[in-house]
Short mmCIF file of C-alpha atoms in Angstrom, two decimals:
data_model
loop_
_atom_site.label_atom_id
_atom_site.label_comp_id
_atom_site.label_asym_id
_atom_site.label_seq_id
_atom_site.Cartn_x
_atom_site.Cartn_y
_atom_site.Cartn_z
CA MET I 9 49.57 -30.69 41.30
CA LYS I 10 47.17 -31.02 44.25
CA TYR I 11 45.99 -34.42 42.93
CA ALA I 12 49.52 -35.15 42.85
CA TYR I 13 50.12 -35.04 46.11
CA GLU I 14 46.81 -36.66 47.51
CA LEU I 15 47.72 -39.86 45.27
CA LYS I 16 51.21 -39.58 46.45
CA PHE I 17 49.97 -39.62 49.91
CA LEU I 18 47.83 -42.86 49.72
CA TYR I 19 50.30 -44.99 47.15
CA CYS I 20 52.91 -43.91 50.24
CA PHE I 21 50.52 -45.46 52.79
CA PHE I 22 49.39 -48.78 50.83
CA MET I 23 53.11 -49.39 50.14
CA GLU I 24 54.20 -49.03 53.73
CA ASN I 25 51.10 -51.36 54.53
CA GLY I 26 52.01 -53.81 51.87
CA ILE I 27 49.02 -53.30 50.14
CA ASP I 28 49.03 -53.48 46.20
CA LEU I 29 45.93 -51.91 45.26
CA VAL I 30 46.36 -52.55 41.53
CA GLU I 31 46.18 -56.21 42.43
CA ARG I 32 43.51 -56.06 45.09
CA VAL I 33 41.18 -54.26 42.66
CA ALA I 34 42.14 -56.31 39.39
CA CYS I 35 41.20 -59.76 41.98
CA GLY I 36 38.10 -58.33 43.29
CA SER I 37 38.96 -58.04 47.05
CA PHE I 38 39.39 -54.63 47.43
CA LEU I 39 39.94 -53.33 50.52
CA SER I 40 38.87 -54.34 54.34
CA ILE I 41 37.00 -52.37 56.72
CA GLU I 42 39.98 -52.27 58.96
CA GLU I 43 42.38 -51.23 55.95
CA ILE I 44 39.95 -48.48 55.22
CA ASP I 45 39.76 -47.23 58.66
CA ASP I 46 43.62 -47.90 58.96
CA TYR I 47 43.96 -45.46 55.74
CA ILE I 48 40.91 -42.63 57.40
CA ARG I 49 42.83 -42.44 60.69
CA ALA I 50 46.36 -41.44 58.43
CA CYS I 51 44.09 -38.84 56.12
CA LYS I 52 43.63 -36.85 59.24
CA PHE I 53 47.06 -35.99 60.24
CA TYR I 54 49.92 -34.09 58.57
CA VAL I 55 52.21 -36.60 56.75
CA ASP I 56 55.33 -35.15 59.05
CA THR I 57 53.63 -36.03 62.59
CA LYS I 58 53.43 -39.87 61.87
CA ASP I 59 54.68 -41.79 65.19
CA ASP I 60 58.38 -42.79 64.04
CA ASN I 61 59.43 -43.87 67.44
CA LYS I 62 59.50 -47.85 66.55
CA ASP I 63 62.25 -48.46 68.24
CA SER I 64 61.60 -46.66 71.52
CA THR I 65 63.12 -47.31 75.09
CA VAL I 66 61.71 -47.37 78.32
CA VAL I 67 62.55 -44.34 80.22
CA SER I 68 61.57 -43.01 83.52
CA LEU I 69 58.48 -40.18 83.37
CA THR I 70 58.19 -37.24 85.59
CA ASP I 71 55.31 -35.33 86.14
CA LYS I 72 56.70 -32.71 83.89
CA ARG I 73 57.90 -35.17 80.99
CA ILE I 74 53.80 -36.68 81.33
CA ARG I 75 52.77 -32.80 80.83
CA ASP I 76 54.99 -32.38 77.65
CA ALA I 77 53.95 -36.07 75.88
CA ILE I 78 50.09 -35.08 76.72
CA HIS I 79 50.82 -31.37 75.15
CA ALA I 80 52.37 -32.80 72.30
CA THR I 81 49.98 -35.41 71.81
CA SER I 82 47.01 -33.15 71.79
CA ILE I 83 48.33 -30.16 70.20
CA SER I 84 51.82 -30.52 68.21
CA GLN I 85 50.18 -33.04 66.26
CA PRO I 86 47.09 -31.31 64.96
CA GLU I 87 44.64 -32.35 62.45
CA VAL I 88 44.52 -31.17 58.81
CA SER I 89 41.20 -29.53 58.01
CA VAL I 90 38.38 -31.15 56.79
CA HIS I 91 38.62 -30.19 53.27
CA THR I 92 41.85 -32.12 53.28
CA PHE I 93 40.76 -35.08 55.05
CA ASN I 94 37.79 -35.37 52.50
CA GLN I 95 40.24 -34.55 49.37
CA ARG I 96 42.35 -37.89 50.56
CA LEU I 97 39.37 -39.81 50.67
CA ASN I 98 37.76 -38.67 47.28
CA ARG I 99 41.13 -39.29 45.86
CA LEU I 100 41.14 -42.95 46.95
CA LYS I 101 37.60 -43.42 46.14
CA ALA I 102 38.33 -42.17 42.13
CA TYR I 103 41.55 -44.09 41.89
CA ILE I 104 39.95 -47.12 42.94
CA GLU I 105 36.86 -46.22 40.70
CA PHE I 106 39.66 -46.05 37.74
CA LEU I 107 41.01 -49.31 38.43
CA TYR I 108 37.80 -50.83 38.66
CA VAL I 109 36.85 -49.43 35.61
CA CYS I 110 39.94 -50.34 33.78
CA HIS I 111 40.01 -54.42 35.08
CA HIS I 112 35.84 -55.22 35.32
CA TYR I 113 33.81 -52.69 33.50
CA ASP I 114 31.76 -54.34 30.95
CA ARG I 115 32.75 -57.94 31.52
CA ALA I 116 30.73 -60.98 31.49
CA GLU I 117 28.21 -61.44 34.68
CA THR I 118 29.86 -64.62 35.75
CA ASP I 119 29.65 -65.52 39.55
CA GLN I 120 32.94 -64.17 40.06
CA GLN I 121 32.20 -60.59 38.67
CA ILE I 122 29.12 -60.67 40.77
CA SER I 123 30.69 -60.72 43.68
CA THR I 124 33.50 -58.58 42.58
CA ASP I 125 30.62 -55.62 42.01
CA ALA I 126 29.28 -56.25 45.15
CA GLN I 127 32.76 -55.53 46.73
CA PHE I 128 33.14 -52.58 44.90
CA ASN I 129 29.93 -51.21 45.56
CA LYS I 130 30.36 -51.60 49.49
CA PHE I 131 33.57 -49.75 49.22
CA LYS I 132 31.90 -47.28 47.64
CA LEU I 133 29.41 -47.17 50.29
CA TYR I 134 31.29 -47.04 53.19
CA ILE I 135 34.02 -44.46 52.07
CA SER I 136 31.28 -41.91 50.49
CA SER I 137 29.33 -42.27 54.03
CA VAL I 138 32.67 -41.49 55.90
CA ILE I 139 32.97 -38.35 53.85
CA SER I 140 29.26 -37.44 54.07
CA HIS I 141 29.80 -37.81 57.40
CA SER I 142 32.62 -35.63 57.94
CA ARG I 143 31.19 -32.45 56.20
CA LYS I 144 28.15 -32.55 58.85
CA ASP I 145 30.75 -33.07 61.96
CA ASN I 146 33.32 -29.93 60.95
CA THR I 147 34.06 -29.77 64.99
CA VAL I 148 37.23 -28.24 66.61
CA VAL I 149 38.07 -30.58 69.29
CA LYS I 150 41.37 -28.38 70.22
CA ASP I 151 41.18 -26.02 73.33
CA PRO I 152 41.11 -22.96 71.89
CA PHE I 153 43.09 -21.23 74.96
CA GLU I 154 45.67 -23.54 74.78
CA SER I 155 48.45 -22.65 72.66
CA VAL I 156 49.66 -24.40 69.82
CA ILE I 157 53.20 -24.59 71.29
CA SER I 158 53.62 -24.00 75.12
CA ALA I 159 55.56 -21.08 76.24
CA ASN I 160 58.42 -23.00 77.61
CA LYS I 161 58.61 -25.11 74.55
CA PHE I 162 58.85 -21.83 72.26
CA PHE I 163 61.73 -20.30 74.11
CA ASP I 164 63.56 -23.61 74.40
CA LEU I 165 62.87 -23.60 70.35
CA LEU I 166 64.51 -19.84 69.97
CA GLU I 167 67.29 -21.04 71.77
CA ILE I 168 68.31 -24.34 69.92
CA ILE I 169 67.95 -23.14 66.55
CA LYS I 170 70.79 -20.41 67.21
CA GLU I 171 73.83 -21.77 65.06
CA ARG I 172 75.86 -21.13 68.29
CA SER I 173 73.60 -22.96 70.78
CA PRO I 174 75.21 -25.76 72.15
CA ASN I 175 72.17 -27.56 72.32
CA ASN I 176 71.69 -27.39 68.60
CA PRO I 177 70.94 -31.26 67.12
CA PHE I 178 72.75 -30.68 63.96
CA LYS I 179 76.19 -31.44 63.11
CA SER I 180 76.67 -29.23 59.98
CA SER I 181 74.35 -26.96 58.03
CA LYS I 182 73.72 -25.24 61.18
CA LEU I 183 73.61 -21.48 59.99
CA ARG I 184 70.87 -22.54 57.02
CA ASN I 185 68.97 -24.42 59.31
CA GLN I 186 68.63 -21.43 61.87
CA ILE I 187 67.68 -19.12 58.96
CA ILE I 188 64.89 -21.52 57.57
CA ALA I 189 63.26 -21.74 61.31
CA GLN I 190 63.74 -18.04 61.98
CA ILE I 191 61.73 -17.04 58.83
CA LEU I 192 59.05 -19.63 59.36
CA ILE I 193 58.86 -18.29 63.24
CA ASP I 194 59.03 -14.34 62.31
CA THR I 195 56.96 -14.41 59.20
CA GLY I 196 54.45 -17.14 59.56
CA VAL I 197 55.00 -17.85 55.96
CA ARG I 198 54.38 -21.29 54.44
CA VAL I 199 57.55 -23.94 53.36
CA GLY I 200 56.94 -22.92 49.75
CA ALA I 201 57.54 -19.60 50.08
CA VAL I 202 61.33 -20.60 51.86
CA LEU I 203 61.48 -22.80 49.04
CA LYS I 204 60.73 -20.53 46.34
CA LEU I 205 62.74 -17.69 48.10
CA LYS I 206 65.48 -16.38 45.44
CA VAL I 207 68.90 -14.07 45.79
CA SER I 208 67.14 -11.77 43.58
CA ASP I 209 63.74 -11.76 45.70
CA LEU I 210 65.67 -9.85 48.82
CA VAL I 211 65.25 -6.20 49.01
CA ASP I 212 68.10 -5.03 51.68
CA ASP I 213 66.26 -1.86 52.60
CA TRP I 214 67.99 -0.48 56.16
CA GLY I 215 64.40 0.86 57.05
CA ASN I 216 62.21 -1.85 55.96
CA PRO I 217 64.44 -5.42 55.12
CA ARG I 218 62.11 -7.60 53.11
CA PHE I 219 61.70 -9.99 50.50
CA ARG I 220 59.28 -10.72 47.72
CA LEU I 221 57.13 -13.53 47.92
CA THR I 222 56.03 -14.21 44.32
CA ARG I 223 53.69 -16.49 42.23
CA THR I 224 55.42 -18.08 39.57
CA PRO I 225 54.24 -21.71 38.10
CA ASN I 226 56.16 -23.47 36.39
CA ASP I 227 59.02 -21.91 37.02
CA PRO I 228 62.10 -23.06 34.33
CA THR I 229 64.65 -22.44 36.89
CA ASP I 230 63.29 -24.69 39.36
CA ILE I 231 64.46 -28.52 38.45
CA ARG I 232 63.46 -29.94 41.52
CA ARG I 233 61.21 -33.55 41.38
CA LEU I 234 58.26 -31.36 43.56
CA PRO I 235 58.85 -27.69 42.44
CA ALA I 236 58.20 -24.93 45.40
CA ALA I 237 54.78 -23.37 45.17
CA ASN I 238 53.35 -20.71 46.54
CA LYS I 239 49.65 -21.15 48.00
CA THR I 240 49.18 -17.68 48.94
CA LYS I 241 48.88 -14.15 46.72
CA ALA I 242 52.20 -12.51 45.74
CA LEU I 243 53.19 -9.79 48.51
CA SER I 244 56.10 -8.27 50.18
CA VAL I 245 57.27 -9.72 53.79
CA SER I 246 59.33 -7.77 56.32
CA ILE I 247 62.11 -9.50 57.95
CA SER I 248 64.19 -7.67 60.53
CA ARG I 249 67.44 -6.31 60.02
CA ASP I 250 69.27 -9.06 62.15
CA LEU I 251 67.68 -11.94 60.03
CA MET I 252 68.36 -10.05 56.56
CA LYS I 253 72.23 -9.73 57.79
CA LEU I 254 71.91 -13.64 58.67
CA ILE I 255 70.47 -14.74 55.22
CA LYS I 256 73.31 -12.31 53.29
CA LEU I 257 76.19 -13.96 55.57
CA TYR I 258 74.87 -17.60 54.43
CA ILE I 259 74.56 -16.24 50.77
CA GLU I 260 78.37 -14.58 50.82
CA THR I 261 79.80 -17.45 52.89
CA VAL I 262 77.95 -21.44 52.60
CA ARG I 263 76.18 -20.66 49.17
CA GLN I 264 78.92 -18.78 47.59
CA SER I 265 81.67 -21.47 48.00
CA THR I 266 79.21 -24.37 47.57
CA PRO I 267 79.90 -26.40 44.15
CA ASN I 268 76.73 -26.00 41.99
CA ALA I 269 74.78 -23.29 43.65
CA HIS I 270 75.66 -20.65 41.22
CA LYS I 271 73.73 -22.66 38.80
CA HIS I 272 70.60 -21.17 39.99
CA ASP I 273 69.06 -18.17 41.77
CA PHE I 274 67.24 -19.99 45.05
CA VAL I 275 68.81 -19.18 48.51
CA PHE I 276 68.74 -22.03 50.45
CA ILE I 277 70.76 -25.08 49.22
CA SER I 278 71.77 -28.63 49.91
CA GLU I 279 74.75 -28.40 51.34
CA LYS I 280 76.09 -32.17 50.98
CA GLY I 281 75.88 -35.34 49.11
CA LYS I 282 74.74 -36.03 45.28
CA SER I 283 72.41 -32.53 45.62
CA ILE I 284 74.92 -30.55 46.90
CA GLY I 285 74.70 -27.06 45.45
CA LYS I 286 70.81 -27.60 44.37
CA PRO I 287 68.16 -26.30 45.95
CA ILE I 288 66.82 -27.47 49.29
CA SER I 289 63.58 -29.81 49.29
CA TYR I 290 60.39 -30.14 50.84
CA ASN I 291 61.04 -33.26 52.55
CA ALA I 292 64.80 -31.26 53.75
CA ILE I 293 63.16 -28.58 55.46
CA HIS I 294 60.17 -31.04 57.10
CA LYS I 295 63.45 -32.79 58.54
CA VAL I 296 64.75 -29.69 59.71
CA ILE I 297 62.06 -28.77 61.93
CA LYS I 298 61.39 -32.01 62.85
CA THR I 299 64.56 -32.58 64.25
CA PHE I 300 64.53 -29.13 66.19
CA GLY I 301 61.12 -30.41 67.68
CA ASP I 302 62.63 -33.72 68.69
CA ALA I 303 65.12 -31.65 70.22
CA ILE I 304 63.15 -30.13 72.57
CA GLY I 305 60.61 -32.79 73.02
CA ILE I 306 57.56 -31.99 70.94
CA ALA I 307 56.33 -33.30 67.60
CA LEU I 308 57.27 -29.84 65.35
CA HIS I 309 56.36 -29.46 62.10
CA PRO I 310 56.48 -26.14 59.53
CA HIS I 311 52.92 -25.45 59.71
CA LEU I 312 52.77 -25.41 63.56
CA LEU I 313 55.21 -22.65 63.28
CA ARG I 314 52.42 -20.81 61.30
CA HIS I 315 49.74 -21.33 63.79
CA LYS I 316 52.41 -19.84 66.20
CA TRP I 317 53.24 -16.91 64.68
CA ASN I 318 49.12 -16.07 64.20
CA GLU I 319 49.08 -16.34 68.11
CA ILE I 320 52.06 -13.52 68.49
CA PHE I 321 50.77 -11.54 65.70
CA GLU I 322 47.67 -11.44 67.44
CA ASP I 323 48.94 -10.34 70.82
CA LYS I 324 50.97 -7.98 69.16
CA ALA I 325 48.50 -6.48 67.61
CA LYS I 326 45.93 -5.99 70.42
CA GLU I 327 48.92 -4.33 72.03
CA LYS I 328 48.96 -1.67 69.77
CA GLY I 329 45.15 -1.09 70.63
CA PHE I 330 44.17 -2.31 66.77
CA SER I 331 40.18 -3.22 66.41
CA PRO I 332 39.55 -6.91 65.57
CA ASP I 333 38.59 -5.97 62.05
CA LYS I 334 41.74 -4.54 61.60
CA ILE I 335 43.80 -7.45 63.17
CA GLU I 336 41.85 -9.53 60.87
CA ASP I 337 42.51 -7.62 57.74
CA LEU I 338 46.21 -7.38 58.91
CA ARG I 339 46.55 -10.88 59.37
CA LYS I 340 44.72 -11.49 56.11
CA TYR I 341 47.45 -9.24 54.42
CA ALA I 342 50.72 -10.62 56.07
CA MET I 343 49.67 -14.54 55.45
CA GLY I 344 48.86 -13.72 51.76
CA TRP I 345 45.05 -14.54 51.81
CA VAL I 346 42.59 -13.38 49.54
CA GLU I 347 40.72 -10.28 51.30
CA ASN I 348 36.68 -10.50 50.32
CA SER I 349 35.12 -7.25 48.94
CA LYS I 350 33.97 -5.70 52.69
CA MET I 351 37.50 -6.08 54.04
CA ALA I 352 39.48 -5.00 50.65
CA SER I 353 37.22 -1.32 50.58
CA VAL I 354 38.38 -0.80 54.01
CA TYR I 355 41.83 -0.15 53.90
CA ASN I 356 44.24 -0.70 50.74
CA GLU I 357 46.96 -2.75 50.17
CA PHE I 358 49.78 0.20 50.68
CA GLN I 359 48.30 0.96 54.07
CA LEU I 360 47.97 -2.69 55.17
CA ALA I 361 51.90 -3.49 53.79
CA VAL I 362 52.95 -0.76 56.16
CA THR I 363 51.23 -1.86 59.14
CA VAL I 364 52.25 -5.13 59.11
CA ALA I 365 55.71 -4.22 58.92
CA GLU I 366 55.73 -2.49 61.56
CA ILE I 367 54.02 -4.96 63.62
CA SER I 368 56.13 -7.92 61.91
CA SER I 369 59.56 -6.59 61.66
CA LYS I 370 59.90 -4.21 64.21
CA ASN I 371 59.06 -6.65 66.87
CA GLN I 372 61.40 -9.38 65.35
CA SER I 373 63.94 -8.14 67.35
CA GLN I 374 62.35 -7.08 70.53
CA SER I 375 61.40 -10.62 70.73
CA VAL I 376 64.33 -12.80 69.49
CA PRO I 377 67.41 -10.32 70.16
CA ASN I 378 70.60 -11.41 69.36
CA LEU I 379 69.78 -14.17 66.73
CA ARG I 380 73.59 -16.01 66.57
CA GLY I 381 73.67 -16.14 69.94
CA ASP I 382 76.39 -13.92 70.03
CA GLN I 383 77.31 -12.30 74.08
#
């Protein structure tokens, strides 16, 4: 599945730039240095943070708007990890090699073939040097004292996602979109966890409402073109009572009255168009979060909310007086990361679950009271 996403990334990039890789390799021209460099730049960023303001209009710039623009550029469009960057480059290298073997391997040594082989070797040398250099240059340029989402923008976000907010950018699906954003903000889970969430995963326990985050690869009930995937380990995710009420309200009203929704158990559905009633897609959730970000003037994507959750979790844990070691162990549990043997020997999973629930769930109602915006 990972390779498929990497191939999709490079395919979409070159198609959007009018470059037919199969034809290029077949005729022996491959890629120019400029074209490779363009791809290298694209590989550094998340797919949903591309600049799409192609038809932007001229606007007046105040000092505040300049500061926001600087913040959006330097913070709200983070680079992917070095591993992801290298994997995208390796996938291009492997794909070009595959095409080269298909079209040119073991051909007669003509002048044209000699030229093609030389171009191929130049491509391999250049892309390999970039990959090698990036491994040695694994540095962090982000200011560690700068929040991934500034405080004022975060509070703006908490306000505009509300179903009844006058500044909510959506005309429909407001309740669903609010809940999706709220889950990402309150729990720090990945998009895949929201997509995989089923009605049967909800645990409506008044003392500790939660949902089960499962690992079910090759789920036969998931008919999406890109099935939902949980990259982290299975765990129980605590949420606030208010958020659980909203989820149940959505299920018992919107979801229950939507055609085709009864055919599966996934909570979040498409509410219009040809896919009405079917499980919502990755692209749909990314678009929802991006639209919320556009409404408050920042480039926003779901993974940025995961980073913000980590910031808030750290602050709340420090307020409670936990040691740095315990904070890190709690964070690993909450994020679904696998603990190393040293950490696992300190706290068992039950203790971690209880403490995470106390920090995360009990503070959600304090940080975001009155989710629906009622007075």
